[in-house]
Coordinates of C-alpha atoms in Angstrom, one line a residue:
M7 CA 14.3 31.6 -42.5
D8 CA 11.7 33.6 -40.6
K9 CA 13.5 36.5 -38.8
K10 CA 10.8 36.7 -36.2
T11 CA 11.7 33.2 -34.9
I12 CA 15.4 33.5 -34.7
T13 CA 16.1 36.7 -32.9
G14 CA 16.6 37.4 -29.2
I15 CA 19.5 35.1 -28.4
S16 CA 21.1 37.6 -26.1
T17 CA 18.8 36.4 -23.3
T18 CA 19.6 32.7 -23.7
R19 CA 22.6 31.0 -22.1
R20 CA 24.6 34.2 -21.4
D21 CA 22.0 35.8 -19.2
F22 CA 20.9 32.4 -17.7
M23 CA 24.4 31.6 -16.6
K24 CA 24.9 35.2 -15.2
S25 CA 21.8 34.8 -13.1
T26 CA 22.0 31.2 -12.0
S27 CA 25.5 29.9 -13.1
L28 CA 26.7 27.2 -10.7
A29 CA 26.0 29.4 -7.7
A30 CA 24.4 27.6 -4.8
T31 CA 20.8 28.6 -5.7
S32 CA 21.2 27.0 -9.1
F33 CA 21.3 23.5 -7.6
F34 CA 18.9 23.5 -4.7
I35 CA 16.4 20.8 -4.9
V36 CA 13.0 21.6 -3.5
P37 CA 13.1 20.7 0.2
R38 CA 11.0 17.8 1.3
H39 CA 9.1 20.0 3.8
V40 CA 7.8 22.2 0.9
L41 CA 6.1 19.2 -0.5
G42 CA 4.4 18.2 2.7
K43 CA 5.0 15.4 5.2
G44 CA 3.7 12.0 5.4
Y45 CA 1.0 10.7 3.0
V46 CA 0.8 12.3 -0.4
A47 CA -2.7 12.3 -1.9
P48 CA -3.0 11.1 -5.5
S49 CA -4.3 14.5 -6.5
D50 CA -1.0 16.0 -5.2
K51 CA 1.1 13.7 -7.4
L52 CA 2.9 14.6 -10.6
N53 CA 1.2 12.7 -13.5
I54 CA 3.8 11.8 -16.1
A55 CA 3.4 10.5 -19.6
G56 CA 6.2 8.7 -21.4
I57 CA 6.8 9.3 -25.1
G58 CA 9.3 6.6 -26.2
V59 CA 9.1 4.0 -23.4
G60 CA 11.6 1.3 -24.4
G61 CA 15.4 1.4 -23.9
K62 CA 16.4 4.6 -22.2
G63 CA 12.7 5.7 -22.0
K64 CA 12.1 2.6 -19.9
S65 CA 14.8 3.4 -17.4
D66 CA 13.8 7.1 -17.3
L67 CA 10.3 6.2 -16.3
A68 CA 11.6 3.8 -13.7
S69 CA 13.7 6.5 -12.2
F70 CA 10.8 9.0 -12.0
A71 CA 8.6 6.3 -10.5
K72 CA 10.9 5.9 -7.5
S73 CA 9.5 9.2 -6.2
P74 CA 6.4 8.8 -4.0
N75 CA 5.1 12.0 -5.7
V76 CA 4.8 10.5 -9.2
N77 CA 2.2 8.6 -11.1
I78 CA 3.0 7.2 -14.5
V79 CA -0.3 7.7 -16.2
S80 CA 0.2 7.2 -20.0
L81 CA 2.7 5.5 -22.3
C82 CA 3.4 6.0 -26.0
D83 CA 5.7 4.0 -28.3
V84 CA 5.6 3.2 -32.0
D85 CA 6.9 -0.3 -31.3
D86 CA 4.8 -2.6 -29.1
R87 CA 7.8 -4.9 -28.5
R88 CA 9.9 -2.1 -27.0
A89 CA 7.0 -0.9 -24.9
A90 CA 6.2 -4.3 -23.4
D91 CA 8.3 -3.9 -20.2
S92 CA 7.0 -0.4 -19.4
R93 CA 3.4 -1.5 -20.0
T94 CA 4.0 -4.4 -17.5
A95 CA 5.6 -2.1 -15.0
F96 CA 2.7 0.4 -15.2
P97 CA -0.4 -1.6 -16.0
K98 CA -2.8 1.2 -15.2
A99 CA -1.3 3.6 -17.7
T100 CA -3.1 4.2 -21.0
Y101 CA -1.1 3.2 -24.1
Y102 CA -0.8 4.9 -27.5
R103 CA 1.4 4.7 -30.6
D104 CA 1.1 8.3 -31.7
F105 CA 2.1 10.9 -29.2
R106 CA -0.2 13.4 -30.9
E107 CA -3.2 11.3 -30.2
M108 CA -2.0 10.7 -26.6
L109 CA -1.7 14.4 -25.9
A110 CA -5.0 15.2 -27.5
K111 CA -6.9 12.5 -25.5
E112 CA -5.0 12.6 -22.2
K113 CA -4.1 16.3 -21.9
N114 CA -6.4 16.7 -18.9
N115 CA -4.7 13.8 -17.1
I116 CA -1.1 14.7 -17.7
D117 CA 1.1 17.2 -15.9
A118 CA 4.4 16.4 -17.5
C119 CA 6.1 14.3 -20.3
S120 CA 9.3 12.3 -20.5
I121 CA 10.5 12.2 -24.1
S122 CA 13.0 9.5 -25.1
T123 CA 12.4 8.9 -28.8
P124 CA 15.2 8.8 -31.4
D125 CA 16.7 12.2 -31.8
N126 CA 14.7 12.7 -35.0
T127 CA 11.4 13.4 -33.1
H128 CA 12.7 15.0 -29.8
A129 CA 11.8 18.5 -30.9
V130 CA 8.3 17.9 -32.3
A131 CA 7.2 15.7 -29.4
T132 CA 8.7 18.1 -26.8
L133 CA 7.2 21.2 -28.3
A134 CA 3.8 19.6 -28.6
A135 CA 3.8 18.8 -24.9
M136 CA 5.0 22.3 -24.0
Q137 CA 2.3 23.9 -26.0
L138 CA -0.3 22.1 -23.8
G139 CA 1.4 23.5 -20.7
K140 CA 3.1 20.2 -19.8
H141 CA 6.5 20.2 -18.1
V142 CA 9.1 18.2 -20.1
Y143 CA 12.1 16.1 -19.6
T144 CA 13.8 15.4 -22.9
Q145 CA 16.7 13.1 -23.5
K146 CA 20.0 14.4 -24.9
P147 CA 20.7 15.7 -27.3
L148 CA 17.8 18.1 -26.9
T149 CA 17.2 18.2 -30.7
H150 CA 18.3 16.8 -34.0
D151 CA 18.9 20.1 -35.7
I152 CA 20.4 23.5 -34.8
Y153 CA 17.2 25.3 -35.7
E154 CA 15.1 23.0 -33.5
A155 CA 17.4 23.8 -30.5
R156 CA 16.9 27.5 -31.0
M157 CA 13.1 27.0 -31.2
L158 CA 12.9 25.0 -28.0
G159 CA 14.9 27.6 -26.2
Q160 CA 12.4 30.2 -27.2
A161 CA 9.5 27.9 -26.4
A162 CA 10.8 27.5 -22.8
K163 CA 10.4 31.2 -22.3
K164 CA 7.0 31.4 -24.0
Y165 CA 5.2 28.5 -22.4
K166 CA 6.7 28.8 -18.9
V167 CA 6.9 25.1 -18.0
V168 CA 9.6 23.3 -16.1
T169 CA 12.3 21.8 -18.4
Q170 CA 15.2 19.5 -18.1
M171 CA 17.5 17.8 -20.7
G172 CA 18.6 14.3 -19.8
N173 CA 22.3 14.8 -19.3
Q174 CA 22.4 13.4 -15.9
G175 CA 26.0 14.5 -15.2
G176 CA 24.6 18.1 -15.0
S177 CA 23.3 17.2 -11.6
G178 CA 26.5 15.4 -10.5
N179 CA 28.9 16.4 -7.8
G180 CA 31.8 16.1 -10.3
V181 CA 31.0 19.2 -12.4
R182 CA 30.4 21.2 -9.3
R183 CA 33.8 20.2 -7.8
M184 CA 35.4 20.9 -11.2
K185 CA 34.0 24.4 -11.1
E186 CA 35.2 25.0 -7.6
I187 CA 38.7 24.0 -8.6
Y188 CA 38.6 26.1 -11.8
D189 CA 37.3 29.2 -9.8
S190 CA 40.1 28.9 -7.3
G191 CA 42.5 30.0 -10.1
I192 CA 44.8 27.1 -9.6
I193 CA 44.9 26.2 -13.3
G194 CA 44.8 29.8 -14.5
D195 CA 43.0 30.9 -17.7
V196 CA 41.9 28.0 -20.0
N197 CA 42.4 28.5 -23.7
K198 CA 42.2 24.8 -24.8
V199 CA 40.0 21.9 -24.0
L200 CA 40.2 18.3 -25.2
C201 CA 37.2 16.0 -25.2
W202 CA 36.9 12.3 -26.3
T203 CA 34.6 9.3 -26.3
N204 CA 34.6 5.6 -27.0
R205 CA 31.6 6.0 -29.3
P206 CA 30.3 4.8 -31.7
V207 CA 29.6 1.5 -30.1
W208 CA 26.8 0.6 -32.5
P209 CA 27.2 -0.9 -36.0
Q210 CA 28.2 1.7 -38.6
A211 CA 27.7 1.8 -42.4
I212 CA 25.1 -1.0 -42.5
P213 CA 24.0 -1.7 -46.1
T214 CA 20.2 -1.3 -46.9
D215 CA 20.0 -3.4 -50.0
K216 CA 18.0 -6.2 -48.4
V217 CA 14.2 -6.0 -48.3
Y218 CA 12.3 -6.6 -45.0
E219 CA 8.7 -6.8 -44.1
V220 CA 7.5 -4.3 -41.4
P221 CA 6.9 -6.1 -38.1
K222 CA 3.2 -6.0 -37.2
E223 CA 4.1 -4.6 -33.8
L224 CA 5.8 -1.5 -35.3
D225 CA 4.3 1.6 -36.9
F226 CA 7.3 2.4 -39.0
D227 CA 5.7 5.5 -40.5
L228 CA 5.3 7.0 -37.0
W229 CA 8.9 5.9 -36.2
L230 CA 10.2 8.0 -39.2
G231 CA 8.4 11.1 -37.8
P232 CA 9.6 14.2 -39.7
A233 CA 12.2 12.3 -41.7
P234 CA 11.7 11.4 -45.4
K235 CA 9.6 8.3 -46.1
V236 CA 11.8 5.3 -46.9
P237 CA 11.2 1.5 -46.9
Y238 CA 11.5 -0.3 -43.6
N239 CA 14.9 -1.8 -42.9
E240 CA 16.4 -3.6 -40.0
A241 CA 19.5 -1.5 -40.3
Y242 CA 17.7 1.5 -38.6
L243 CA 16.2 0.1 -35.4
P244 CA 15.8 -0.6 -32.5
W245 CA 19.0 1.3 -31.7
N246 CA 21.3 1.5 -34.8
W247 CA 19.5 4.8 -35.7
R248 CA 22.3 6.6 -33.9
G249 CA 24.5 5.9 -36.9
W250 CA 22.1 7.4 -39.5
W251 CA 21.8 11.2 -40.0
P252 CA 18.1 11.2 -40.7
Y253 CA 17.3 9.8 -37.3
G254 CA 20.4 10.2 -35.1
T255 CA 23.2 12.6 -34.4
G256 CA 26.2 10.2 -34.4
A257 CA 28.9 9.9 -31.7
L258 CA 28.9 13.6 -31.0
G259 CA 25.2 13.8 -30.4
D260 CA 25.2 10.7 -28.3
M261 CA 27.9 11.7 -25.9
A262 CA 28.9 15.3 -26.1
C263 CA 26.0 16.5 -23.8
H264 CA 27.6 14.3 -21.2
I265 CA 31.3 14.9 -21.8
M266 CA 31.2 18.6 -22.8
D267 CA 28.8 19.7 -20.1
P268 CA 31.7 20.9 -17.8
V269 CA 33.1 22.9 -20.7
F270 CA 29.9 24.7 -21.5
R271 CA 28.8 25.0 -17.9
I272 CA 32.0 26.3 -16.4
L273 CA 33.9 28.2 -19.0
P274 CA 33.0 31.8 -20.2
I275 CA 31.8 30.7 -23.7
D276 CA 28.6 30.9 -25.7
Y277 CA 28.3 30.0 -29.4
P278 CA 31.4 29.1 -31.4
K279 CA 32.6 31.5 -34.1
S280 CA 34.1 28.8 -36.3
V281 CA 34.4 25.0 -36.7
E282 CA 36.4 22.6 -38.7
C283 CA 36.7 18.8 -38.7
S284 CA 38.2 15.6 -40.2
V285 CA 36.3 12.4 -41.0
G286 CA 37.5 8.9 -41.4
G287 CA 36.0 5.7 -42.5
T288 CA 32.8 6.2 -44.5
W289 CA 34.0 8.2 -47.5
T290 CA 36.4 6.4 -49.7
F291 CA 36.8 6.1 -53.5
T292 CA 37.4 2.4 -53.8
L293 CA 34.2 0.7 -52.5
R294 CA 31.0 -0.2 -54.3
E295 CA 28.7 2.7 -55.2
Q296 CA 26.2 1.4 -52.6
D297 CA 28.9 1.9 -49.9
H298 CA 28.8 5.7 -50.6
N299 CA 25.8 6.5 -48.4
P300 CA 25.6 10.2 -47.3
D301 CA 23.1 9.1 -44.6
W302 CA 25.8 7.2 -42.6
T303 CA 27.4 8.9 -39.7
P304 CA 31.2 8.6 -39.8
F305 CA 33.3 5.9 -38.1
T306 CA 35.8 8.4 -36.7
T307 CA 35.9 12.2 -36.4
S308 CA 37.8 15.0 -34.9
I309 CA 36.1 18.4 -34.5
H310 CA 37.5 21.7 -33.5
L311 CA 35.3 24.5 -32.3
D312 CA 36.7 28.0 -31.6
Y313 CA 34.8 30.0 -29.0
P314 CA 35.4 33.7 -28.2
R315 CA 35.7 34.1 -24.4
Q316 CA 33.0 36.3 -22.9
D317 CA 35.6 37.9 -20.6
N318 CA 37.5 39.2 -23.6
K319 CA 40.6 37.2 -22.8
G320 CA 40.9 35.7 -26.3
N321 CA 39.5 32.4 -27.5
I322 CA 39.0 28.9 -26.2
K323 CA 39.5 26.0 -28.7
V324 CA 37.5 22.9 -27.9
S325 CA 38.5 19.7 -29.7
W326 CA 36.4 16.5 -29.9
Y327 CA 37.6 13.0 -30.8
D328 CA 35.6 9.8 -31.3
G329 CA 35.8 6.5 -33.1
G330 CA 38.9 5.2 -31.5
I331 CA 41.2 8.2 -31.9
L332 CA 42.3 10.1 -28.8
P333 CA 44.0 13.5 -28.1
E334 CA 47.6 13.4 -27.3
R335 CA 48.2 12.1 -23.8
P336 CA 49.3 14.8 -21.4
E337 CA 52.9 14.7 -20.4
E338 CA 51.9 15.1 -16.7
L339 CA 50.1 11.7 -16.8
N340 CA 52.2 8.7 -16.0
P341 CA 51.9 5.6 -18.2
G342 CA 49.9 3.6 -15.7
E343 CA 47.4 6.4 -15.0
A344 CA 44.0 6.4 -16.6
F345 CA 43.3 9.1 -19.3
G346 CA 39.6 9.7 -18.5
N347 CA 37.6 6.5 -18.2
A348 CA 36.2 3.9 -20.5
D349 CA 33.5 6.2 -21.9
G350 CA 35.7 9.2 -22.5
G351 CA 36.8 12.3 -20.7
V352 CA 37.6 16.0 -20.8
L353 CA 40.9 17.9 -20.2
F354 CA 41.1 21.7 -19.4
I355 CA 44.5 23.1 -20.3
G356 CA 45.2 26.3 -18.4
S357 CA 48.0 28.8 -18.2
K358 CA 49.0 27.4 -14.8
G359 CA 47.9 23.8 -14.9
K360 CA 45.6 21.0 -16.2
L361 CA 42.3 19.7 -14.9
M362 CA 40.9 16.3 -16.1
A363 CA 37.6 14.6 -15.5
D364 CA 35.9 11.4 -16.7
C365 CA 32.6 11.1 -18.7
Y366 CA 29.8 13.0 -17.0
G367 CA 32.4 15.4 -15.4
A368 CA 33.0 12.7 -12.8
N369 CA 36.2 12.4 -10.7
P370 CA 37.8 15.7 -11.5
R371 CA 41.6 15.8 -10.7
L372 CA 44.6 18.0 -11.3
L373 CA 47.5 16.8 -13.4
P374 CA 50.0 15.6 -12.3
L375 CA 47.9 13.5 -9.9
K376 CA 50.2 14.3 -7.0
N377 CA 48.9 17.9 -7.1
N378 CA 45.6 16.6 -5.6
E379 CA 47.3 15.5 -2.4
G380 CA 46.4 17.9 0.4
L381 CA 44.3 20.0 -2.0
N382 CA 42.3 22.4 0.1
I383 CA 39.7 24.1 -2.0
P384 CA 36.4 24.5 -0.1
E385 CA 33.0 23.5 -1.3
T386 CA 31.1 26.6 -2.3
I387 CA 28.4 25.1 -4.6
A388 CA 25.3 23.3 -3.2
R389 CA 25.0 19.7 -4.4
V390 CA 21.9 18.0 -5.8
P391 CA 20.9 15.4 -3.1
E392 CA 22.1 12.0 -4.3
E393 CA 23.0 13.6 -7.6
N394 CA 19.4 12.8 -8.7
H395 CA 18.7 14.5 -12.0
Y396 CA 15.3 12.9 -12.2
L397 CA 14.0 13.7 -8.8
Q398 CA 15.3 17.3 -9.1
W399 CA 13.0 17.7 -12.2
V400 CA 10.0 16.0 -10.4
N401 CA 10.3 18.3 -7.4
A402 CA 10.7 21.4 -9.6
C403 CA 7.5 20.4 -11.5
I404 CA 5.6 20.0 -8.3
A405 CA 6.8 23.4 -7.0
G406 CA 5.8 25.0 -10.3
H407 CA 7.5 27.1 -12.9
G408 CA 9.7 29.7 -11.4
K409 CA 9.7 28.1 -8.0
G410 CA 11.9 25.1 -8.5
V411 CA 15.3 24.7 -10.1
T412 CA 16.7 22.2 -12.6
S413 CA 20.3 21.7 -13.6
S414 CA 19.7 21.6 -17.4
P415 CA 16.7 23.8 -18.1
F416 CA 16.2 24.5 -21.8
E417 CA 17.6 28.1 -21.2
Y418 CA 20.9 26.3 -20.8
A419 CA 20.4 23.1 -22.7
A420 CA 19.2 24.6 -26.0
P421 CA 22.2 26.8 -26.7
F422 CA 24.5 24.0 -25.4
T423 CA 22.9 21.5 -27.8
E424 CA 23.0 24.1 -30.7
S425 CA 26.7 24.5 -30.1
I426 CA 27.3 20.7 -30.2
L427 CA 25.2 20.4 -33.4
I428 CA 27.4 22.9 -35.2
G429 CA 30.0 20.2 -35.0
N430 CA 27.7 17.8 -36.8
L431 CA 27.0 20.5 -39.4
A432 CA 30.8 20.5 -40.1
L433 CA 30.9 16.8 -40.4
R434 CA 28.0 16.7 -42.9
S435 CA 29.6 19.5 -44.9
W436 CA 32.9 17.6 -45.0
M437 CA 31.0 14.6 -46.5
L438 CA 29.4 16.5 -49.3
R439 CA 30.0 15.4 -52.9
D440 CA 29.3 18.2 -55.4
N441 CA 30.7 16.2 -58.2
P442 CA 29.7 12.5 -58.0
T443 CA 31.8 11.5 -61.0
A444 CA 35.0 13.0 -59.6
K445 CA 38.0 10.7 -59.3
R446 CA 40.2 12.8 -57.0
P447 CA 39.6 13.5 -53.3
D448 CA 40.1 17.2 -54.0
D449 CA 37.1 17.2 -56.3
R450 CA 34.8 15.9 -53.6
Y451 CA 35.9 17.2 -50.2
T452 CA 34.2 20.5 -50.8
G453 CA 33.3 21.0 -47.2
R454 CA 36.8 20.4 -45.7
K455 CA 37.4 23.9 -44.6
K456 CA 37.0 26.1 -41.5
L457 CA 33.4 27.2 -41.4
Y458 CA 32.4 30.6 -39.8
Y459 CA 29.2 30.7 -37.8
D460 CA 27.0 33.8 -37.5
A461 CA 25.1 32.8 -34.3
P462 CA 22.3 35.5 -34.3
N463 CA 21.2 34.3 -37.8
M464 CA 22.2 30.6 -37.4
K465 CA 24.2 30.8 -40.6
I466 CA 27.5 29.6 -42.0
T467 CA 28.9 32.7 -43.8
N468 CA 31.6 31.2 -46.0
F469 CA 30.1 27.9 -47.3
E470 CA 26.5 28.1 -48.3
P471 CA 25.9 24.3 -48.8
A472 CA 26.5 23.9 -45.1
N473 CA 23.4 25.8 -44.2
Q474 CA 21.1 23.0 -45.4
Y475 CA 22.1 21.3 -42.1
V476 CA 20.9 24.1 -39.9
K477 CA 17.2 23.3 -40.5
R478 CA 16.0 20.2 -42.3
E479 CA 12.8 20.0 -44.3
Y480 CA 10.0 18.0 -42.5
R481 CA 7.8 15.8 -44.6
P482 CA 4.1 16.7 -44.8
G483 CA 2.2 16.3 -41.6
W484 CA 5.0 17.4 -39.4
S485 CA 5.9 20.9 -38.3
L486 CA 7.7 22.9 -35.6
V487 CA 6.0 26.3 -34.9
V488 CA 6.5 28.0 -31.6

């Protein structure tokens, strides 16, 4: 791995959080008077292009378009069927299938790009836009791979554009209130955090032994992006890709940027020093050979990340649970009281008490719940008006790099995403089979161990096979060069 491209992490999240943290200035949206009053001339508007405009991309564009300061000027999607609604909503926008062609032809008409493709192409599309000086809003997780996250963090410094990852809870009131409660000292020092989700909610372990014809509306080769070329199969899309390692990042990649945001944003942690996991469901020894597919993401996982505290008060262990298993219910929670919400939750376990929130960091509350009665902790952190993650980015883009502020700029989002993807590295290592003819579990579970992470070099130091999941090999025609 090229040393020149991986050094310099000391000025990523650690310094960013020191300078902006959750202090009031971190969350100011650009005031309306800065943008001018009354009529906004078309030349003063932010011209946004969408890369991936169906599904979440469709709703993202609709959210940006609510601003009177936005024009949606160009659309790109590899699937004409998925793009249909956005094309109807923005009939004046130009339309392309290949984002590279769109950027080449429309670069003089575009100020910013919204990227909402499958995880597989987040990094290459985002970097291509940044290299043309375009502001970028990229859906979570920011990247598919650890290496890609590090590269986008470096690109944000180099290209000086306004960036935002699409973890909307980062602009929510909940995480701000959670930090105010934590900073009050009422729960003491946190040394353990539990996180959980209801994902996966998509079909898992779908066989690919049927043969399908590629729909005429779909450019499947472009859909694959940097991933290896394989025959088209309905098992992959339009949204089941989340359950396939070449294209998605599983339950952890889908939801951790929402659920773990309070952990990474509030607590004094950076990169984990170690990770271990357990996996259930996809790796057995009794099914047909075609049911042993290393590209399937697991049905159920538990992941345990060990972070050294930056204040030198020991470590913080962060545990993640998905696929129907949950952490042990806290004793302070009565039987009829909700443990998080339907999508999941997070629980801070401190030396003096416990603090729980729902998915997105919403509805933070002390445990037992009676401790919230008469709670008098003042608001010290400015809120994002209407908790609008989208409008915050729009206004920051209009203000210009260095003048506006976003809640999840890549200086924050890149190391956060990298930290999450270390969990996926552990899962994939757990699933390795060095000896395909083995009959005993002990002969196959070669990755079931605690893995030690050397963050400056993005390297697992005690299990070399795991490092293949730090940086994947792109197929010819695709690259990521900052």
